Amino acid sequence: MKRVFRYLAGTANTGLYYGGQRNGTGFTDADWGSAGDRKSIGGYTFILNGAAICWNSKKKATVALSSTEAEYMALTQAVKESLWLQGALREMGAKKHIAEVEEIQIDNQGAIALARNPEYHARTKHIDIQYHFIREHVENQEIKLSYCPTSENTADVFTKALTNVAFTKHTLALGLRDLSTITQPVEDHNEGGLDEDNEGVSTGEGVCCESPVLTPKSPDTILQ
């Protein structure tokens, strides 16, 4: 409980900051057999416009017999989310971002091979058929899988406790920032549009600000 309250106190001003230059993509990861009942914990996140737009961390309902199976089961949930996001972006007229949520990065080569190869696999024949729907969407090019090392997999933060360095790296990749340090330009009301003798009274002309004053953004402004 103390750790929870320390974290809340230390991140009171932390929030998602959108508008960065980072390209959008998805990440998925799983920690094999980490729970006390040996069930795996899987997670995923999708980044768009510099920060996370969705994320998930959940213990699986069944025990995975290998790390590949655990990663494959986690990938299933990420694929479902990707397909939903693609449909939402189409409805909003933001088709240019669909390619960004089509890509899912994963740090397990075995899971990628299993998703791309439709042939019979003796070692994975026990995997429930619901997980094999990934192959259909990969073949239809609705989902693109790519490998990334564990150290670069942002979804790793949703699967287990990490070192301070790795935790900080992945939270920054999620777009989490200290909002109290972020600034925005504020119009100078003494330039052009206001009468200096009557403070706050507009002369009817447009406001001009050549040297904006920087003040901290409020969290509500950033999230809007």
mmCIF file of N, CA, C and O in Angstrom, residues 65-151:
data_model
loop_
_atom_site.group_PDB
_atom_site.id
_atom_site.type_symbol
_atom_site.label_atom_id
_atom_site.label_comp_id
_atom_site.label_asym_id
_atom_site.label_seq_id
_atom_site.Cartn_x
_atom_site.Cartn_y
_atom_site.Cartn_z
ATOM 1 N N LEU A 65 2.138 -23.220 -22.376
ATOM 2 C CA LEU A 65 3.174 -24.237 -22.221
ATOM 3 C C LEU A 65 4.540 -23.781 -22.715
ATOM 4 O O LEU A 65 5.523 -24.500 -22.561
ATOM 5 N N SER A 66 4.611 -22.590 -23.312
ATOM 6 C CA SER A 66 5.887 -22.052 -23.779
ATOM 7 C C SER A 66 5.783 -20.541 -23.868
ATOM 8 O O SER A 66 4.679 -19.974 -23.870
ATOM 9 N N SER A 67 6.947 -19.889 -23.958
ATOM 10 C CA SER A 67 6.940 -18.430 -24.092
ATOM 11 C C SER A 67 6.316 -18.013 -25.424
ATOM 12 O O SER A 67 5.643 -16.978 -25.504
ATOM 13 N N THR A 68 6.522 -18.835 -26.466
ATOM 14 C CA THR A 68 5.915 -18.532 -27.770
ATOM 15 C C THR A 68 4.398 -18.539 -27.675
ATOM 16 O O THR A 68 3.721 -17.659 -28.198
ATOM 17 N N GLU A 69 3.859 -19.533 -26.966
ATOM 18 C CA GLU A 69 2.406 -19.607 -26.812
ATOM 19 C C GLU A 69 1.879 -18.422 -26.006
ATOM 20 O O GLU A 69 0.840 -17.848 -26.329
ATOM 21 N N ALA A 70 2.606 -18.036 -24.961
ATOM 22 C CA ALA A 70 2.186 -16.898 -24.143
ATOM 23 C C ALA A 70 2.159 -15.620 -24.976
ATOM 24 O O ALA A 70 1.222 -14.814 -24.897
ATOM 25 N N GLU A 71 3.204 -15.430 -25.789
ATOM 26 C CA GLU A 71 3.278 -14.237 -26.639
ATOM 27 C C GLU A 71 2.186 -14.264 -27.711
ATOM 28 O O GLU A 71 1.606 -13.233 -28.058
ATOM 29 N N TYR A 72 1.902 -15.456 -28.222
ATOM 30 C CA TYR A 72 0.886 -15.604 -29.265
ATOM 31 C C TYR A 72 -0.505 -15.274 -28.729
ATOM 32 O O TYR A 72 -1.319 -14.641 -29.397
ATOM 33 N N MET A 73 -0.768 -15.705 -27.491
ATOM 34 C CA MET A 73 -2.049 -15.400 -26.854
ATOM 35 C C MET A 73 -2.192 -13.904 -26.602
ATOM 36 O O MET A 73 -3.281 -13.327 -26.771
ATOM 37 N N ALA A 74 -1.108 -13.251 -26.196
ATOM 38 C CA ALA A 74 -1.150 -11.799 -25.989
ATOM 39 C C ALA A 74 -1.331 -11.072 -27.315
ATOM 40 O O ALA A 74 -2.030 -10.051 -27.389
ATOM 41 N N LEU A 75 -0.695 -11.593 -28.363
ATOM 42 C CA LEU A 75 -0.814 -10.994 -29.688
ATOM 43 C C LEU A 75 -2.260 -11.014 -30.177
ATOM 44 O O LEU A 75 -2.710 -10.101 -30.859
ATOM 45 N N THR A 76 -2.996 -12.071 -29.815
ATOM 46 C CA THR A 76 -4.397 -12.172 -30.219
ATOM 47 C C THR A 76 -5.195 -10.963 -29.753
ATOM 48 O O THR A 76 -5.969 -10.371 -30.508
ATOM 49 N N GLN A 77 -4.999 -10.579 -28.496
ATOM 50 C CA GLN A 77 -5.732 -9.430 -27.956
ATOM 51 C C GLN A 77 -5.310 -8.127 -28.638
ATOM 52 O O GLN A 77 -6.141 -7.247 -28.885
ATOM 53 N N ALA A 78 -4.022 -8.020 -28.965
ATOM 54 C CA ALA A 78 -3.541 -6.816 -29.651
ATOM 55 C C ALA A 78 -4.126 -6.714 -31.052
ATOM 56 O O ALA A 78 -4.462 -5.621 -31.525
ATOM 57 N N VAL A 79 -4.249 -7.849 -31.737
ATOM 58 C CA VAL A 79 -4.834 -7.859 -33.081
ATOM 59 C C VAL A 79 -6.298 -7.416 -33.025
ATOM 60 O O VAL A 79 -6.755 -6.626 -33.854
ATOM 61 N N LYS A 80 -7.035 -7.909 -32.051
ATOM 62 C CA LYS A 80 -8.430 -7.489 -31.893
ATOM 63 C C LYS A 80 -8.525 -5.975 -31.724
ATOM 64 O O LYS A 80 -9.381 -5.317 -32.312
ATOM 65 N N GLU A 81 -7.651 -5.433 -30.881
ATOM 66 C CA GLU A 81 -7.670 -3.985 -30.640
ATOM 67 C C GLU A 81 -7.292 -3.217 -31.892
ATOM 68 O O GLU A 81 -7.883 -2.171 -32.196
ATOM 69 N N SER A 82 -6.315 -3.714 -32.643
ATOM 70 C CA SER A 82 -5.895 -3.058 -33.877
ATOM 71 C C SER A 82 -7.037 -2.993 -34.883
ATOM 72 O O SER A 82 -7.266 -1.958 -35.520
ATOM 73 N N LEU A 83 -7.762 -4.091 -35.033
ATOM 74 C CA LEU A 83 -8.877 -4.118 -35.975
ATOM 75 C C LEU A 83 -9.965 -3.131 -35.569
ATOM 76 O O LEU A 83 -10.558 -2.456 -36.413
ATOM 77 N N TRP A 84 -10.209 -3.021 -34.268
ATOM 78 C CA TRP A 84 -11.208 -2.054 -33.787
ATOM 79 C C TRP A 84 -10.743 -0.622 -34.060
ATOM 80 O O TRP A 84 -11.537 0.229 -34.497
ATOM 81 N N LEU A 85 -9.467 -0.344 -33.793
ATOM 82 C CA LEU A 85 -8.932 0.994 -34.031
ATOM 83 C C LEU A 85 -8.989 1.363 -35.509
ATOM 84 O O LEU A 85 -9.296 2.512 -35.866
ATOM 85 N N GLN A 86 -8.689 0.394 -36.377
ATOM 86 C CA GLN A 86 -8.757 0.667 -37.813
ATOM 87 C C GLN A 86 -10.167 1.064 -38.229
ATOM 88 O O GLN A 86 -10.369 2.003 -38.995
ATOM 89 N N GLY A 87 -11.174 0.363 -37.701
ATOM 90 C CA GLY A 87 -12.554 0.699 -38.010
ATOM 91 C C GLY A 87 -12.939 2.072 -37.474
ATOM 92 O O GLY A 87 -13.631 2.842 -38.146
ATOM 93 N N ALA A 88 -12.475 2.397 -36.267
ATOM 94 C CA ALA A 88 -12.788 3.699 -35.671
ATOM 95 C C ALA A 88 -12.155 4.836 -36.473
ATOM 96 O O ALA A 88 -12.782 5.880 -36.696
ATOM 97 N N LEU A 89 -10.912 4.639 -36.921
ATOM 98 C CA LEU A 89 -10.234 5.669 -37.701
ATOM 99 C C LEU A 89 -10.916 5.887 -39.052
ATOM 100 O O LEU A 89 -11.001 7.018 -39.541
ATOM 101 N N ARG A 90 -11.409 4.808 -39.658
ATOM 102 C CA ARG A 90 -12.141 4.954 -40.923
ATOM 103 C C ARG A 90 -13.418 5.779 -40.719
ATOM 104 O O ARG A 90 -13.742 6.652 -41.521
ATOM 105 N N GLU A 91 -14.129 5.497 -39.654
ATOM 106 C CA GLU A 91 -15.370 6.224 -39.385
ATOM 107 C C GLU A 91 -15.100 7.708 -39.120
ATOM 108 O O GLU A 91 -15.926 8.562 -39.457
ATOM 109 N N MET A 92 -13.962 8.018 -38.533
ATOM 110 C CA MET A 92 -13.627 9.409 -38.218
ATOM 111 C C MET A 92 -12.971 10.129 -39.392
ATOM 112 O O MET A 92 -12.643 11.309 -39.289
ATOM 113 N N GLY A 93 -12.750 9.406 -40.498
ATOM 114 C CA GLY A 93 -12.110 10.025 -41.653
ATOM 115 C C GLY A 93 -10.619 10.229 -41.484
ATOM 116 O O GLY A 93 -10.031 11.093 -42.140
ATOM 117 N N ALA A 94 -9.994 9.460 -40.601
ATOM 118 C CA ALA A 94 -8.556 9.583 -40.351
ATOM 119 C C ALA A 94 -7.818 8.390 -40.936
ATOM 120 O O ALA A 94 -7.036 7.722 -40.253
ATOM 121 N N LYS A 95 -8.073 8.108 -42.210
ATOM 122 C CA LYS A 95 -7.517 6.919 -42.848
ATOM 123 C C LYS A 95 -5.990 6.944 -42.922
ATOM 124 O O LYS A 95 -5.356 5.894 -42.989
ATOM 125 N N LYS A 96 -5.396 8.127 -42.906
ATOM 126 C CA LYS A 96 -3.934 8.206 -43.029
ATOM 127 C C LYS A 96 -3.222 7.594 -41.821
ATOM 128 O O LYS A 96 -2.037 7.281 -41.887
ATOM 129 N N HIS A 97 -3.943 7.422 -40.711
ATOM 130 C CA HIS A 97 -3.335 6.851 -39.509
ATOM 131 C C HIS A 97 -3.539 5.344 -39.398
ATOM 132 O O HIS A 97 -3.009 4.722 -38.479
ATOM 133 N N ILE A 98 -4.310 4.766 -40.323
ATOM 134 C CA ILE A 98 -4.604 3.331 -40.233
ATOM 135 C C ILE A 98 -3.326 2.504 -40.330
ATOM 136 O O ILE A 98 -3.157 1.514 -39.616
ATOM 137 N N ALA A 99 -2.415 2.902 -41.217
ATOM 138 C CA ALA A 99 -1.166 2.154 -41.385
ATOM 139 C C ALA A 99 -0.364 2.099 -40.091
ATOM 140 O O ALA A 99 0.379 1.142 -39.848
ATOM 141 N N GLU A 100 -0.519 3.105 -39.242
ATOM 142 C CA GLU A 100 0.238 3.148 -37.990
ATOM 143 C C GLU A 100 -0.282 2.126 -36.987
ATOM 144 O O GLU A 100 0.504 1.528 -36.238
ATOM 145 N N VAL A 101 -1.595 1.925 -36.936
ATOM 146 C CA VAL A 101 -2.143 0.956 -35.979
ATOM 147 C C VAL A 101 -2.204 -0.449 -36.574
ATOM 148 O O VAL A 101 -2.521 -1.406 -35.866
ATOM 149 N N GLU A 102 -1.901 -0.580 -37.874
ATOM 150 C CA GLU A 102 -1.813 -1.911 -38.483
ATOM 151 C C GLU A 102 -0.572 -2.650 -38.011
ATOM 152 O O GLU A 102 -0.559 -3.877 -37.923
ATOM 153 N N GLU A 103 0.480 -1.911 -37.714
ATOM 154 C CA GLU A 103 1.751 -2.540 -37.334
ATOM 155 C C GLU A 103 1.757 -2.876 -35.851
ATOM 156 O O GLU A 103 1.423 -2.046 -35.006
ATOM 157 N N ILE A 104 2.145 -4.096 -35.541
ATOM 158 C CA ILE A 104 2.275 -4.543 -34.159
ATOM 159 C C ILE A 104 3.685 -5.098 -33.975
ATOM 160 O O ILE A 104 4.097 -6.000 -34.696
ATOM 161 N N GLN A 105 4.406 -4.562 -33.012
ATOM 162 C CA GLN A 105 5.770 -5.006 -32.740
ATOM 163 C C GLN A 105 5.766 -5.971 -31.558
ATOM 164 O O GLN A 105 5.096 -5.747 -30.553
ATOM 165 N N ILE A 106 6.533 -7.046 -31.718
ATOM 166 C CA ILE A 106 6.575 -8.114 -30.721
ATOM 167 C C ILE A 106 8.005 -8.614 -30.604
ATOM 168 O O ILE A 106 8.750 -8.617 -31.587
ATOM 169 N N ASP A 107 8.394 -9.054 -29.404
ATOM 170 C CA ASP A 107 9.791 -9.452 -29.188
ATOM 171 C C ASP A 107 9.993 -10.968 -29.187
ATOM 172 O O ASP A 107 10.952 -11.468 -28.594
ATOM 173 N N ASN A 108 9.088 -11.708 -29.838
ATOM 174 C CA ASN A 108 9.207 -13.162 -29.886
ATOM 175 C C ASN A 108 9.126 -13.638 -31.334
ATOM 176 O O ASN A 108 8.067 -13.559 -31.962
ATOM 177 N N GLN A 109 10.244 -14.131 -31.855
ATOM 178 C CA GLN A 109 10.301 -14.572 -33.244
ATOM 179 C C GLN A 109 9.406 -15.796 -33.477
ATOM 180 O O GLN A 109 8.835 -15.965 -34.553
ATOM 181 N N GLY A 110 9.268 -16.664 -32.471
ATOM 182 C CA GLY A 110 8.433 -17.849 -32.616
ATOM 183 C C GLY A 110 6.973 -17.494 -32.838
ATOM 184 O O GLY A 110 6.288 -18.115 -33.660
ATOM 185 N N ALA A 111 6.472 -16.491 -32.111
ATOM 186 C CA ALA A 111 5.081 -16.072 -32.269
ATOM 187 C C ALA A 111 4.846 -15.463 -33.645
ATOM 188 O O ALA A 111 3.797 -15.677 -34.261
ATOM 189 N N ILE A 112 5.838 -14.729 -34.141
ATOM 190 C CA ILE A 112 5.713 -14.137 -35.482
ATOM 191 C C ILE A 112 5.673 -15.238 -36.533
ATOM 192 O O ILE A 112 4.846 -15.215 -37.456
ATOM 193 N N ALA A 113 6.555 -16.230 -36.406
ATOM 194 C CA ALA A 113 6.582 -17.339 -37.364
ATOM 195 C C ALA A 113 5.286 -18.130 -37.325
ATOM 196 O O ALA A 113 4.762 -18.539 -38.362
ATOM 197 N N LEU A 114 4.728 -18.337 -36.130
ATOM 198 C CA LEU A 114 3.478 -19.075 -35.988
ATOM 199 C C LEU A 114 2.323 -18.332 -36.646
ATOM 200 O O LEU A 114 1.441 -18.936 -37.257
ATOM 201 N N ALA A 115 2.334 -17.007 -36.551
ATOM 202 C CA ALA A 115 1.264 -16.206 -37.137
ATOM 203 C C ALA A 115 1.357 -16.147 -38.658
ATOM 204 O O ALA A 115 0.335 -16.048 -39.339
ATOM 205 N N ARG A 116 2.570 -16.230 -39.189
ATOM 206 C CA ARG A 116 2.765 -16.096 -40.635
ATOM 207 C C ARG A 116 2.699 -17.424 -41.372
ATOM 208 O O ARG A 116 2.452 -17.464 -42.573
ATOM 209 N N ASN A 117 2.919 -18.535 -40.677
ATOM 210 C CA ASN A 117 3.000 -19.838 -41.321
ATOM 211 C C ASN A 117 1.708 -20.621 -41.100
ATOM 212 O O ASN A 117 1.407 -21.039 -39.977
ATOM 213 N N PRO A 118 0.914 -20.850 -42.121
ATOM 214 C CA PRO A 118 -0.364 -21.557 -41.967
ATOM 215 C C PRO A 118 -0.226 -23.068 -41.885
ATOM 216 O O PRO A 118 -1.217 -23.766 -41.749
ATOM 217 N N GLU A 119 1.000 -23.584 -41.962
ATOM 218 C CA GLU A 119 1.194 -25.023 -41.932
ATOM 219 C C GLU A 119 0.940 -25.588 -40.531
ATOM 220 O O GLU A 119 0.948 -24.868 -39.539
ATOM 221 N N TYR A 120 0.742 -26.887 -40.466
ATOM 222 C CA TYR A 120 0.477 -27.574 -39.200
ATOM 223 C C TYR A 120 1.721 -27.565 -38.318
ATOM 224 O O TYR A 120 2.818 -27.872 -38.763
ATOM 225 N N HIS A 121 1.543 -27.211 -37.059
ATOM 226 C CA HIS A 121 2.647 -27.202 -36.102
ATOM 227 C C HIS A 121 2.332 -28.197 -34.992
ATOM 228 O O HIS A 121 1.404 -27.993 -34.210
ATOM 229 N N ALA A 122 3.099 -29.259 -34.922
ATOM 230 C CA ALA A 122 2.835 -30.292 -33.928
ATOM 231 C C ALA A 122 2.942 -29.756 -32.500
ATOM 232 O O ALA A 122 2.208 -30.164 -31.607
ATOM 233 N N ARG A 123 3.873 -28.818 -32.289
ATOM 234 C CA ARG A 123 4.089 -28.313 -30.935
ATOM 235 C C ARG A 123 3.018 -27.314 -30.494
ATOM 236 O O ARG A 123 2.960 -26.952 -29.317
ATOM 237 N N THR A 124 2.209 -26.843 -31.432
ATOM 238 C CA THR A 124 1.203 -25.846 -31.070
ATOM 239 C C THR A 124 -0.212 -26.302 -31.428
ATOM 240 O O THR A 124 -1.127 -25.491 -31.484
ATOM 241 N N LYS A 125 -0.391 -27.594 -31.665
ATOM 242 C CA LYS A 125 -1.713 -28.088 -32.063
ATOM 243 C C LYS A 125 -2.740 -27.960 -30.938
ATOM 244 O O LYS A 125 -3.938 -27.974 -31.178
ATOM 245 N N HIS A 126 -2.240 -27.821 -29.699
ATOM 246 C CA HIS A 126 -3.147 -27.727 -28.560
ATOM 247 C C HIS A 126 -3.703 -26.311 -28.386
ATOM 248 O O HIS A 126 -4.640 -26.104 -27.606
ATOM 249 N N ILE A 127 -3.138 -25.333 -29.080
ATOM 250 C CA ILE A 127 -3.592 -23.956 -28.931
ATOM 251 C C ILE A 127 -5.013 -23.824 -29.483
ATOM 252 O O ILE A 127 -5.300 -24.290 -30.587
ATOM 253 N N ASP A 128 -5.858 -23.191 -28.716
ATOM 254 C CA ASP A 128 -7.249 -23.046 -29.115
ATOM 255 C C ASP A 128 -7.361 -22.336 -30.453
ATOM 256 O O ASP A 128 -6.585 -21.427 -30.763
ATOM 257 N N ILE A 129 -8.355 -22.737 -31.251
ATOM 258 C CA ILE A 129 -8.525 -22.196 -32.601
ATOM 259 C C ILE A 129 -8.769 -20.696 -32.599
ATOM 260 O O ILE A 129 -8.488 -20.007 -33.580
ATOM 261 N N GLN A 130 -9.268 -20.141 -31.469
ATOM 262 C CA GLN A 130 -9.549 -18.709 -31.439
ATOM 263 C C GLN A 130 -8.278 -17.882 -31.622
ATOM 264 O O GLN A 130 -8.328 -16.770 -32.141
ATOM 265 N N TYR A 131 -7.141 -18.442 -31.224
ATOM 266 C CA TYR A 131 -5.903 -17.689 -31.350
ATOM 267 C C TYR A 131 -5.358 -17.692 -32.772
ATOM 268 O O TYR A 131 -4.560 -16.842 -33.143
ATOM 269 N N HIS A 132 -5.793 -18.646 -33.604
ATOM 270 C CA HIS A 132 -5.259 -18.758 -34.950
ATOM 271 C C HIS A 132 -5.934 -17.810 -35.943
ATOM 272 O O HIS A 132 -5.567 -17.804 -37.113
ATOM 273 N N PHE A 133 -6.899 -17.023 -35.465
ATOM 274 C CA PHE A 133 -7.513 -16.067 -36.381
ATOM 275 C C PHE A 133 -6.510 -14.971 -36.767
ATOM 276 O O PHE A 133 -6.710 -14.234 -37.728
ATOM 277 N N ILE A 134 -5.411 -14.882 -36.011
ATOM 278 C CA ILE A 134 -4.350 -13.922 -36.343
ATOM 279 C C ILE A 134 -3.857 -14.155 -37.766
ATOM 280 O O ILE A 134 -3.629 -13.212 -38.523
ATOM 281 N N ARG A 135 -3.679 -15.419 -38.134
ATOM 282 C CA ARG A 135 -3.126 -15.753 -39.452
ATOM 283 C C ARG A 135 -3.964 -15.174 -40.581
ATOM 284 O O ARG A 135 -3.429 -14.674 -41.576
ATOM 285 N N GLU A 136 -5.281 -15.243 -40.438
ATOM 286 C CA GLU A 136 -6.170 -14.750 -41.487
ATOM 287 C C GLU A 136 -5.940 -13.268 -41.744
ATOM 288 O O GLU A 136 -5.859 -12.827 -42.889
ATOM 289 N N HIS A 137 -5.806 -12.501 -40.684
ATOM 290 C CA HIS A 137 -5.638 -11.057 -40.832
ATOM 291 C C HIS A 137 -4.231 -10.695 -41.307
ATOM 292 O O HIS A 137 -4.048 -9.699 -41.992
ATOM 293 N N VAL A 138 -3.251 -11.522 -40.952
ATOM 294 C CA VAL A 138 -1.897 -11.310 -41.467
ATOM 295 C C VAL A 138 -1.860 -11.594 -42.964
ATOM 296 O O VAL A 138 -1.266 -10.840 -43.747
ATOM 297 N N GLU A 139 -2.518 -12.675 -43.391
ATOM 298 C CA GLU A 139 -2.558 -13.030 -44.810
ATOM 299 C C GLU A 139 -3.302 -11.974 -45.631
ATOM 300 O O GLU A 139 -2.938 -11.686 -46.770
ATOM 301 N N ASN A 140 -4.339 -11.371 -45.035
ATOM 302 C CA ASN A 140 -5.104 -10.317 -45.720
ATOM 303 C C ASN A 140 -4.427 -8.959 -45.642
ATOM 304 O O ASN A 140 -4.973 -7.963 -46.116
ATOM 305 N N GLN A 141 -3.252 -8.916 -44.995
ATOM 306 C CA GLN A 141 -2.461 -7.684 -44.846
ATOM 307 C C GLN A 141 -3.206 -6.611 -44.062
ATOM 308 O O GLN A 141 -2.964 -5.417 -44.244
ATOM 309 N N GLU A 142 -4.100 -7.043 -43.200
ATOM 310 C CA GLU A 142 -4.756 -6.104 -42.299
ATOM 311 C C GLU A 142 -3.910 -5.863 -41.053
ATOM 312 O O GLU A 142 -4.093 -4.868 -40.351
ATOM 313 N N ILE A 143 -3.006 -6.803 -40.790
ATOM 314 C CA ILE A 143 -2.098 -6.715 -39.659
ATOM 315 C C ILE A 143 -0.678 -6.959 -40.161
ATOM 316 O O ILE A 143 -0.442 -7.881 -40.943
ATOM 317 N N LYS A 144 0.256 -6.126 -39.725
ATOM 318 C CA LYS A 144 1.674 -6.281 -40.081
ATOM 319 C C LYS A 144 2.462 -6.511 -38.796
ATOM 320 O O LYS A 144 2.415 -5.691 -37.883
ATOM 321 N N LEU A 145 3.170 -7.629 -38.740
ATOM 322 C CA LEU A 145 3.959 -7.970 -37.570
ATOM 323 C C LEU A 145 5.429 -7.668 -37.813
ATOM 324 O O LEU A 145 5.948 -7.923 -38.897
ATOM 325 N N SER A 146 6.074 -7.121 -36.830
ATOM 326 C CA SER A 146 7.508 -6.843 -36.936
ATOM 327 C C SER A 146 8.162 -7.126 -35.586
ATOM 328 O O SER A 146 7.530 -7.009 -34.533
ATOM 329 N N TYR A 147 9.437 -7.516 -35.651
ATOM 330 C CA TYR A 147 10.174 -7.867 -34.437
ATOM 331 C C TYR A 147 10.845 -6.632 -33.849
ATOM 332 O O TYR A 147 11.363 -5.777 -34.572
ATOM 333 N N CYS A 148 10.827 -6.549 -32.534
ATOM 334 C CA CYS A 148 11.613 -5.522 -31.845
ATOM 335 C C CYS A 148 12.204 -6.154 -30.591
ATOM 336 O O CYS A 148 11.562 -7.025 -29.970
ATOM 337 N N PRO A 149 13.400 -5.788 -30.191
ATOM 338 C CA PRO A 149 14.014 -6.373 -28.991
ATOM 339 C C PRO A 149 13.229 -5.997 -27.736
ATOM 340 O O PRO A 149 12.520 -4.982 -27.703
ATOM 341 N N THR A 150 13.353 -6.820 -26.709
ATOM 342 C CA THR A 150 12.610 -6.602 -25.473
ATOM 343 C C THR A 150 12.880 -5.224 -24.889
ATOM 344 O O THR A 150 11.967 -4.574 -24.354
ATOM 345 N N SER A 151 14.112 -4.750 -24.983
ATOM 346 C CA SER A 151 14.461 -3.451 -24.393
ATOM 347 C C SER A 151 13.742 -2.295 -25.064
ATOM 348 O O SER A 151 13.633 -1.210 -24.491
#
